[in-house]
Structures are given as C-alpha cells and as structure tokens.
C-alpha cells in the first residue's frame, strides 16, 4: 500500500533498521498550503515504522525548524541515520530562507541523537557547512542557494571513522554543470572535516540530490536524483529522475559522468534497503502524476538487480 498522509504531502525519506523494524523518516508539509512548491520552506520531519515496507504506523513529527537565526530556522530537510553503540545519530539538512519572497536559502548539515530511534534531541554542537575552498556558497552570487544538503553518513569500510556524502556544487563562474558529491570525514560523528568532492563537475548535473552509497549483491553503487530541469551540459534536454552508477571503490572517486537513469522523474529520491526476505528493494516518492501535477506519496518496494554494470529497478521503465 502506497504511504500517504491525509493532510500532508510527503517526499524525501530515509531509513533506519532496528531488528525487524524499519524506521522511516520523511519530509512532510501540509496540503493546506495549496501550492506544493511551498512545501520546501514548510518542511518538518515525520516518523513511521513498518516490518514489511508496505504497511506503516505513523508516529508523528520528530524534528521541526528552530526559528530565529538558527541554521534550521525555516525548515528541516533530508538526512540519514546511523547507529554507534547504543546511540542513534540523525544527520539532517537545516534550511534558512533569507528572503520570504524568493528561493534564496542557506543549507547546513546538522545533527540529532536518540537512545531509541523515535525520540530525537538536536545536537547544537554539530554544524557542518560548505567550505568555500571547494564549494560554492551564496556569497559567490552564482546560484540561488547555498547547496549543502541531503547528508548520507556511513562507516568507513576499513573501520577508520565515518564519511558523509553531501549534495553540493563546486566553486565556479555560475556554470550550471557544477553539481558534485561533497565529502566530509569524522572520527567520532561529532567533529567533521570538510574535504574536496568525490566526483567531478561537468557530468551533466546541476545538483545530485539525496545521494546514497549502497552495496547490492556484493557490488557498490551510488544512487542519486536529478530532475529534467536540473540536467546540464551534454544532458540538457534529456529526461531526469533517479540515477545510478556502479563504483569500483566506495570511497571514490565517483564517475557520475557514467550514471544512467533507472527511474523516470515520476519517481524521485530513490532509497535502497533490504526487505524481510533479504532482497534489495528501492522505494521512492511519487513525484509527478499522469496529469503532470505533484503527487507527494511514497511508493511500495520495487526489486532491484544488476544487468552487467547497469542497475535495474524492476517494473519501472527507465
């Protein structure tokens, strides 16, 4: 059964697994806003649980904006969850809109912690921002936002701390084709060092949203989303949606110039997880309906598999 809320749109989401229970965190905004484009500056983070990825129990809102001059003054956006010992850590995007009438905002990675994955407390000591040595900032005046969002945090495969992937743009002259996967490292999930990007600009993407590093049948892949409107360079005019690229090394570099479309933009923000039978599946939010309007619901699981070096999402035509 598709996950919907009666009075809210839902879109980007991420998972945490605790035994047989899938904890899902999702962006939500009230449909009373009227215009779905307004959802971004009115987003809070909701929580639901399931054992089969199809039937969900909704637990309400777990994180919301702080207001004032806080980095998450306006909205709380996409993130990821990891567990270290007995503590759960959520890394999420704080968004602060500087102009109520324009899409001008600064994005910052923030954190919250919990002893159980349903009751979160913000940790004000964790603030990870774009480093202007490598990444475009709002002060550069070359893009409408300071893109530094959608953190995907994972343990170093060799046990040497933690890595964070971030939706970012490199310093440039305003060229649209400068979207990259930003990178930060930490030894303790509290202190983060921003590093150079793990992908190169010029790959055809103005942004690479909701990145996820995942291992499927023993092979690594990077999953991300980019809609048609934000394709750039040689990809301009092509169809956007959910993209994937096979990786030789989970720590990069990421050859996103070789990324292929695995689902059209009727779906977006694809996340791969493992179901109760141990199968790798993708869920995504239902983005564009047959009438071209925004939908704002989450799909049921879709099986995924490799065909040579290409990741295939079954029952979805690329």
CSV table of C-alpha atoms in Angstrom, one decimal:
chain,number,residue,atom,x,y,z
A,1,UNK,CA,0.0,0.0,0.0
A,2,UNK,CA,1.4,3.4,-1.0
A,3,UNK,CA,2.3,5.5,2.0
A,4,UNK,CA,0.2,8.7,2.2
A,5,UNK,CA,-0.9,11.1,4.8
A,6,UNK,CA,-4.4,12.6,4.6
A,7,UNK,CA,-3.5,16.2,5.1
A,8,UNK,CA,0.2,16.4,4.2
A,9,UNK,CA,2.4,15.9,1.2
A,10,UNK,CA,5.4,13.6,1.8
A,11,UNK,CA,8.5,13.4,-0.3
A,12,UNK,CA,12.2,12.7,0.5
A,13,UNK,CA,12.7,10.0,3.1
A,14,UNK,CA,15.4,7.7,4.7
A,15,UNK,CA,15.5,4.6,6.8
A,16,UNK,CA,17.0,3.1,10.0
A,17,UNK,CA,16.7,-0.6,10.8
A,18,UNK,CA,16.3,-1.8,14.3
A,19,UNK,CA,15.9,-5.6,14.3
A,20,UNK,CA,12.9,-6.4,12.2
A,21,UNK,CA,11.5,-2.9,12.3
A,22,UNK,CA,12.1,-0.3,9.6
A,23,UNK,CA,12.1,3.3,10.9
A,24,UNK,CA,11.3,5.7,8.1
A,25,UNK,CA,11.8,9.4,8.4
A,26,UNK,CA,10.2,11.6,5.8
A,27,UNK,CA,9.7,15.2,4.8
A,28,UNK,CA,6.2,16.5,5.2
A,29,UNK,CA,4.3,19.7,4.7
A,30,UNK,CA,0.5,20.5,5.0
A,31,UNK,CA,-1.6,20.3,1.8
A,32,UNK,CA,-3.4,23.4,3.2
A,33,UNK,CA,-0.6,25.4,1.7
A,34,UNK,CA,-2.3,24.9,-1.6
A,35,UNK,CA,0.8,25.2,-3.8
A,36,UNK,CA,3.1,22.1,-3.5
A,37,UNK,CA,6.1,24.3,-4.4
A,38,UNK,CA,5.7,25.9,-1.0
A,39,UNK,CA,6.4,22.6,0.8
A,40,UNK,CA,10.2,23.2,0.8
A,41,UNK,CA,10.0,26.1,3.2
A,42,UNK,CA,7.5,24.5,5.4
A,43,UNK,CA,9.0,21.0,5.8
A,44,UNK,CA,9.2,19.1,9.0
A,45,UNK,CA,10.4,15.5,9.6
A,46,UNK,CA,7.9,12.8,10.3
A,47,UNK,CA,8.4,9.2,11.5
A,48,UNK,CA,6.7,5.9,10.7
A,49,UNK,CA,7.5,2.2,11.3
A,50,UNK,CA,6.9,-1.0,9.4
A,51,UNK,CA,8.1,-4.6,9.3
A,52,UNK,CA,7.3,-5.2,5.6
A,53,UNK,CA,7.9,-1.8,4.0
A,54,UNK,CA,4.3,-1.7,2.9
A,55,UNK,CA,2.1,-1.3,6.0
A,56,UNK,CA,3.2,1.7,8.1
A,57,UNK,CA,2.3,3.0,11.5
A,58,UNK,CA,2.7,6.8,11.7
A,59,UNK,CA,4.2,8.3,14.8
A,60,UNK,CA,4.0,12.0,14.0
A,61,UNK,CA,6.6,14.7,13.8
A,62,UNK,CA,10.1,14.2,15.3
A,63,UNK,CA,12.0,17.3,14.1
A,64,UNK,CA,10.9,20.7,13.1
A,65,UNK,CA,12.5,24.1,12.5
A,66,UNK,CA,14.2,26.0,15.3
A,67,UNK,CA,13.2,29.5,14.1
A,68,UNK,CA,15.2,32.7,14.8
A,69,UNK,CA,18.6,32.8,13.2
A,70,UNK,CA,19.3,29.1,13.6
A,71,UNK,CA,20.7,27.1,10.6
A,72,UNK,CA,17.4,25.3,10.5
A,73,UNK,CA,15.3,28.4,11.1
A,74,UNK,CA,12.9,27.8,8.2
A,75,UNK,CA,12.8,24.1,7.5
A,76,UNK,CA,14.2,20.7,8.3
A,77,UNK,CA,15.2,18.7,5.2
A,78,UNK,CA,16.6,15.4,4.1
A,79,UNK,CA,19.1,13.3,6.1
A,80,UNK,CA,20.3,9.8,7.1
A,81,UNK,CA,20.6,7.8,10.3
A,82,UNK,CA,23.4,5.7,11.7
A,83,UNK,CA,23.9,3.8,15.0
A,84,UNK,CA,27.1,3.9,17.1
A,85,UNK,CA,27.0,1.6,20.2
A,86,UNK,CA,23.7,2.5,21.9
A,87,UNK,CA,23.2,5.9,20.4
A,88,UNK,CA,21.4,6.7,17.2
A,89,UNK,CA,22.5,9.7,15.2
A,90,UNK,CA,20.5,11.6,12.6
A,91,UNK,CA,22.2,14.0,10.3
A,92,UNK,CA,19.7,16.3,8.5
A,93,UNK,CA,19.7,19.4,6.5
A,94,UNK,CA,18.8,22.7,8.1
A,95,UNK,CA,17.5,25.3,5.7
A,96,UNK,CA,17.3,29.0,6.4
A,97,UNK,CA,15.5,31.1,3.8
A,98,UNK,CA,16.8,34.7,3.7
A,99,UNK,CA,14.1,36.2,1.6
A,100,UNK,CA,10.5,35.2,2.2
A,101,UNK,CA,9.6,36.1,-1.4
A,102,UNK,CA,12.5,34.3,-3.1
A,103,UNK,CA,14.1,30.8,-3.2
A,104,UNK,CA,17.3,32.1,-1.5
A,105,UNK,CA,18.4,29.9,1.2
A,106,UNK,CA,21.5,28.6,3.1
A,107,UNK,CA,21.7,24.9,3.7
A,108,UNK,CA,23.7,23.4,6.6
A,109,UNK,CA,24.1,19.8,7.8
A,110,UNK,CA,23.0,19.4,11.4
A,111,UNK,CA,22.5,16.5,13.8
A,112,UNK,CA,20.3,15.0,16.4
A,113,UNK,CA,20.7,12.0,18.7
A,114,UNK,CA,18.4,9.4,20.4
A,115,UNK,CA,18.6,6.4,22.6
A,116,UNK,CA,15.7,5.0,20.7
A,117,UNK,CA,15.1,5.8,17.0
A,118,UNK,CA,11.8,7.6,17.7
A,119,UNK,CA,12.7,10.4,20.2
A,120,UNK,CA,15.3,12.8,18.8
A,121,UNK,CA,17.1,15.7,20.5
A,122,UNK,CA,19.0,18.2,18.4
A,123,UNK,CA,22.7,18.4,19.0
A,124,UNK,CA,23.7,22.1,18.5
A,125,UNK,CA,27.4,21.3,18.6
A,126,UNK,CA,27.4,19.6,15.2
A,127,UNK,CA,27.3,22.1,12.3
A,128,UNK,CA,28.8,21.1,9.0
A,129,UNK,CA,28.9,23.8,6.4
A,130,UNK,CA,30.2,24.2,2.8
A,131,UNK,CA,33.9,25.0,2.7
A,132,UNK,CA,34.4,27.9,0.2
A,133,UNK,CA,37.8,26.4,-0.7
A,134,UNK,CA,36.0,23.9,-2.8
A,135,UNK,CA,32.3,24.5,-2.7
A,136,UNK,CA,30.0,27.3,-4.0
A,137,UNK,CA,28.4,29.5,-1.3
A,138,UNK,CA,25.6,32.0,-1.5
A,139,UNK,CA,28.1,34.9,-1.2
A,140,UNK,CA,29.6,33.8,-4.6
A,141,UNK,CA,26.4,35.1,-6.2
A,142,UNK,CA,26.4,32.3,-8.9
A,143,UNK,CA,23.5,30.2,-7.7
A,144,UNK,CA,20.2,30.9,-6.0
A,145,UNK,CA,21.0,28.8,-2.9
A,146,UNK,CA,24.0,27.6,-0.9
A,147,UNK,CA,23.7,23.9,-1.8
A,148,UNK,CA,24.9,21.7,1.1
A,149,UNK,CA,22.2,19.2,1.8
A,150,UNK,CA,21.0,15.6,1.9
A,151,UNK,CA,23.8,14.1,4.1
A,152,UNK,CA,24.4,10.4,3.7
A,153,UNK,CA,26.6,9.1,6.5
A,154,UNK,CA,28.2,5.7,6.5
A,155,UNK,CA,31.0,3.9,8.4
A,156,UNK,CA,34.4,3.7,6.7
A,157,UNK,CA,34.7,0.2,5.3
A,158,UNK,CA,38.2,-0.2,6.9
A,159,UNK,CA,36.9,0.9,10.3
A,160,UNK,CA,38.6,4.3,10.1
A,161,UNK,CA,35.7,6.6,11.3
A,162,UNK,CA,32.8,7.9,9.2
A,163,UNK,CA,32.1,9.5,5.9
A,164,UNK,CA,29.4,12.0,4.8
A,165,UNK,CA,28.2,12.5,1.2
A,166,UNK,CA,26.5,15.8,0.5
A,167,UNK,CA,24.6,17.4,-2.4
A,168,UNK,CA,26.9,20.3,-3.3
A,169,UNK,CA,28.2,22.5,-6.1
A,170,UNK,CA,31.9,23.4,-6.7
A,171,UNK,CA,33.2,26.9,-6.9
A,172,UNK,CA,32.8,28.2,-10.5
A,173,UNK,CA,31.6,31.1,-12.6
A,174,UNK,CA,27.9,30.3,-12.5
A,175,UNK,CA,28.0,27.4,-14.9
A,176,UNK,CA,25.0,25.1,-14.2
A,177,UNK,CA,27.1,21.9,-14.8
A,178,UNK,CA,28.9,22.1,-11.4
A,179,UNK,CA,26.9,19.7,-9.3
A,180,UNK,CA,29.1,17.2,-7.3
A,181,UNK,CA,29.0,14.8,-4.4
A,182,UNK,CA,30.5,16.7,-1.5
A,183,UNK,CA,32.5,14.9,1.2
A,184,UNK,CA,33.3,15.2,4.9
A,185,UNK,CA,35.1,12.9,7.4
A,186,UNK,CA,34.8,12.3,11.1
A,187,UNK,CA,36.4,10.0,13.7
A,188,UNK,CA,33.6,10.4,16.2
A,189,UNK,CA,30.4,11.6,14.4
A,190,UNK,CA,30.7,14.9,16.2
A,191,UNK,CA,33.7,16.6,14.7
A,192,UNK,CA,33.7,16.8,10.9
A,193,UNK,CA,36.4,17.9,8.4
A,194,UNK,CA,35.0,19.0,5.1
A,195,UNK,CA,37.1,17.5,2.2
A,196,UNK,CA,37.2,18.0,-1.6
A,197,UNK,CA,34.3,16.5,-3.6
A,198,UNK,CA,34.3,12.8,-4.6
A,199,UNK,CA,33.0,13.5,-8.1
A,200,UNK,CA,34.0,15.9,-10.8
A,201,UNK,CA,31.8,18.7,-12.2
A,202,UNK,CA,30.9,18.7,-15.9
A,203,UNK,CA,29.0,15.3,-15.5
A,204,UNK,CA,25.7,16.8,-16.7
A,205,UNK,CA,24.0,17.6,-13.3
A,206,UNK,CA,23.3,21.0,-11.7
A,207,UNK,CA,22.8,19.0,-8.5
A,208,UNK,CA,23.0,15.4,-7.4
A,209,UNK,CA,20.3,15.1,-4.8
A,210,UNK,CA,19.7,12.6,-2.0
A,211,UNK,CA,22.9,10.5,-2.6
A,212,UNK,CA,23.1,7.0,-1.2
A,213,UNK,CA,26.0,4.7,-1.2
A,214,UNK,CA,24.8,1.1,-1.3
A,215,UNK,CA,26.1,-2.4,-1.8
A,216,UNK,CA,23.9,-4.7,-3.8
A,217,UNK,CA,24.9,-8.4,-4.4
A,218,UNK,CA,28.4,-7.5,-3.3
A,219,UNK,CA,28.8,-4.6,-5.7
A,220,UNK,CA,28.9,-0.9,-4.8
A,221,UNK,CA,26.7,1.7,-6.4
A,222,UNK,CA,25.9,5.4,-5.9
A,223,UNK,CA,22.2,6.3,-6.2
A,224,UNK,CA,21.1,9.9,-6.6
A,225,UNK,CA,18.3,12.0,-8.1
A,226,UNK,CA,18.3,14.9,-10.6
A,227,UNK,CA,15.2,16.1,-12.4
A,228,UNK,CA,15.0,17.2,-16.0
A,229,UNK,CA,15.1,20.9,-15.1
A,230,UNK,CA,18.5,20.5,-13.4
A,231,UNK,CA,20.2,18.4,-16.1
A,232,UNK,CA,23.1,20.4,-17.5
A,233,UNK,CA,25.9,20.3,-20.1
A,234,UNK,CA,25.6,17.4,-22.5
A,235,UNK,CA,22.5,16.1,-20.7
A,236,UNK,CA,20.5,19.3,-21.2
A,237,UNK,CA,17.1,18.5,-22.6
A,238,UNK,CA,17.2,14.8,-21.5
A,239,UNK,CA,14.8,13.2,-19.1
A,240,UNK,CA,15.7,13.2,-15.4
A,241,UNK,CA,14.7,11.1,-12.4
A,242,UNK,CA,16.6,8.6,-10.3
A,243,UNK,CA,20.2,7.8,-11.4
A,244,UNK,CA,22.8,5.1,-10.5
A,245,UNK,CA,26.4,4.4,-11.3
A,246,UNK,CA,28.5,1.3,-10.4
A,247,UNK,CA,31.6,2.0,-8.3
A,248,UNK,CA,34.9,0.3,-8.0
A,249,UNK,CA,35.7,1.9,-4.7
A,250,UNK,CA,33.0,3.1,-2.2
A,251,UNK,CA,35.4,5.9,-1.1
A,252,UNK,CA,35.6,7.4,-4.6
A,253,UNK,CA,36.2,8.8,-7.0
A,254,UNK,CA,32.6,8.6,-8.2
A,255,UNK,CA,32.3,8.5,-12.0
A,256,UNK,CA,28.9,10.2,-12.2
A,257,UNK,CA,29.5,11.1,-15.8
A,258,UNK,CA,28.7,7.4,-16.4
A,259,UNK,CA,25.4,7.5,-14.4
A,260,UNK,CA,22.4,6.1,-16.1
A,261,UNK,CA,18.7,6.7,-15.4
A,262,UNK,CA,17.0,3.9,-13.5
A,263,UNK,CA,13.6,5.5,-13.0
A,264,UNK,CA,11.9,8.5,-14.7
A,265,UNK,CA,11.0,11.5,-12.6
A,266,UNK,CA,7.5,10.2,-12.0
A,267,UNK,CA,9.6,8.8,-9.1
A,268,UNK,CA,12.2,10.6,-7.1
A,269,UNK,CA,14.5,10.3,-4.1
A,270,UNK,CA,15.0,6.6,-4.5
A,271,UNK,CA,16.3,4.8,-1.4
A,272,UNK,CA,17.5,1.2,-1.4
A,273,UNK,CA,17.0,-1.0,1.6
A,274,UNK,CA,16.6,-4.7,2.3
A,275,UNK,CA,13.2,-6.3,2.9
A,276,UNK,CA,12.3,-9.1,5.4
A,277,UNK,CA,13.3,-11.7,2.9
A,278,UNK,CA,16.7,-10.2,2.4
A,279,UNK,CA,16.0,-8.8,-1.0
A,280,UNK,CA,17.3,-5.4,-2.1
A,281,UNK,CA,14.5,-3.1,-3.0
A,282,UNK,CA,14.0,0.5,-3.9
A,283,UNK,CA,11.3,2.8,-2.5
A,284,UNK,CA,10.8,6.3,-4.0
A,285,UNK,CA,8.4,9.2,-3.6
A,286,UNK,CA,5.7,9.5,-6.2
A,287,UNK,CA,6.6,12.8,-7.8
A,288,UNK,CA,4.6,13.6,-10.9
A,289,UNK,CA,1.2,12.1,-11.7
A,290,UNK,CA,-0.3,11.3,-15.1
A,291,UNK,CA,-1.8,14.9,-15.1
A,292,UNK,CA,1.7,16.4,-14.5
A,293,UNK,CA,0.8,17.5,-11.0
A,294,UNK,CA,2.9,16.9,-7.9
A,295,UNK,CA,1.7,13.7,-6.0
A,296,UNK,CA,3.5,13.6,-2.7
A,297,UNK,CA,3.2,10.0,-1.6
A,298,UNK,CA,5.7,7.1,-1.2
A,299,UNK,CA,5.9,4.0,-3.4
A,300,UNK,CA,5.8,0.4,-2.4
A,301,UNK,CA,9.1,-1.6,-2.7
A,302,UNK,CA,10.5,-2.2,-6.2
A,303,UNK,CA,13.0,-5.0,-6.7
A,304,UNK,CA,16.5,-4.0,-7.9
A,305,UNK,CA,19.2,-6.1,-9.7
A,306,UNK,CA,22.3,-5.8,-11.8
A,307,UNK,CA,22.4,-6.3,-15.5
A,308,UNK,CA,26.1,-6.3,-16.2
A,309,UNK,CA,27.2,-2.8,-14.9
A,310,UNK,CA,23.8,-1.3,-15.0
A,311,UNK,CA,21.4,-1.2,-12.0
A,312,UNK,CA,17.9,-2.1,-13.0
A,313,UNK,CA,14.8,-1.2,-11.0
A,314,UNK,CA,12.2,-3.8,-11.9
A,315,UNK,CA,8.7,-2.7,-13.1
A,316,UNK,CA,9.9,0.8,-13.8
A,317,UNK,CA,10.8,1.8,-17.4
A,318,UNK,CA,13.9,4.0,-17.4
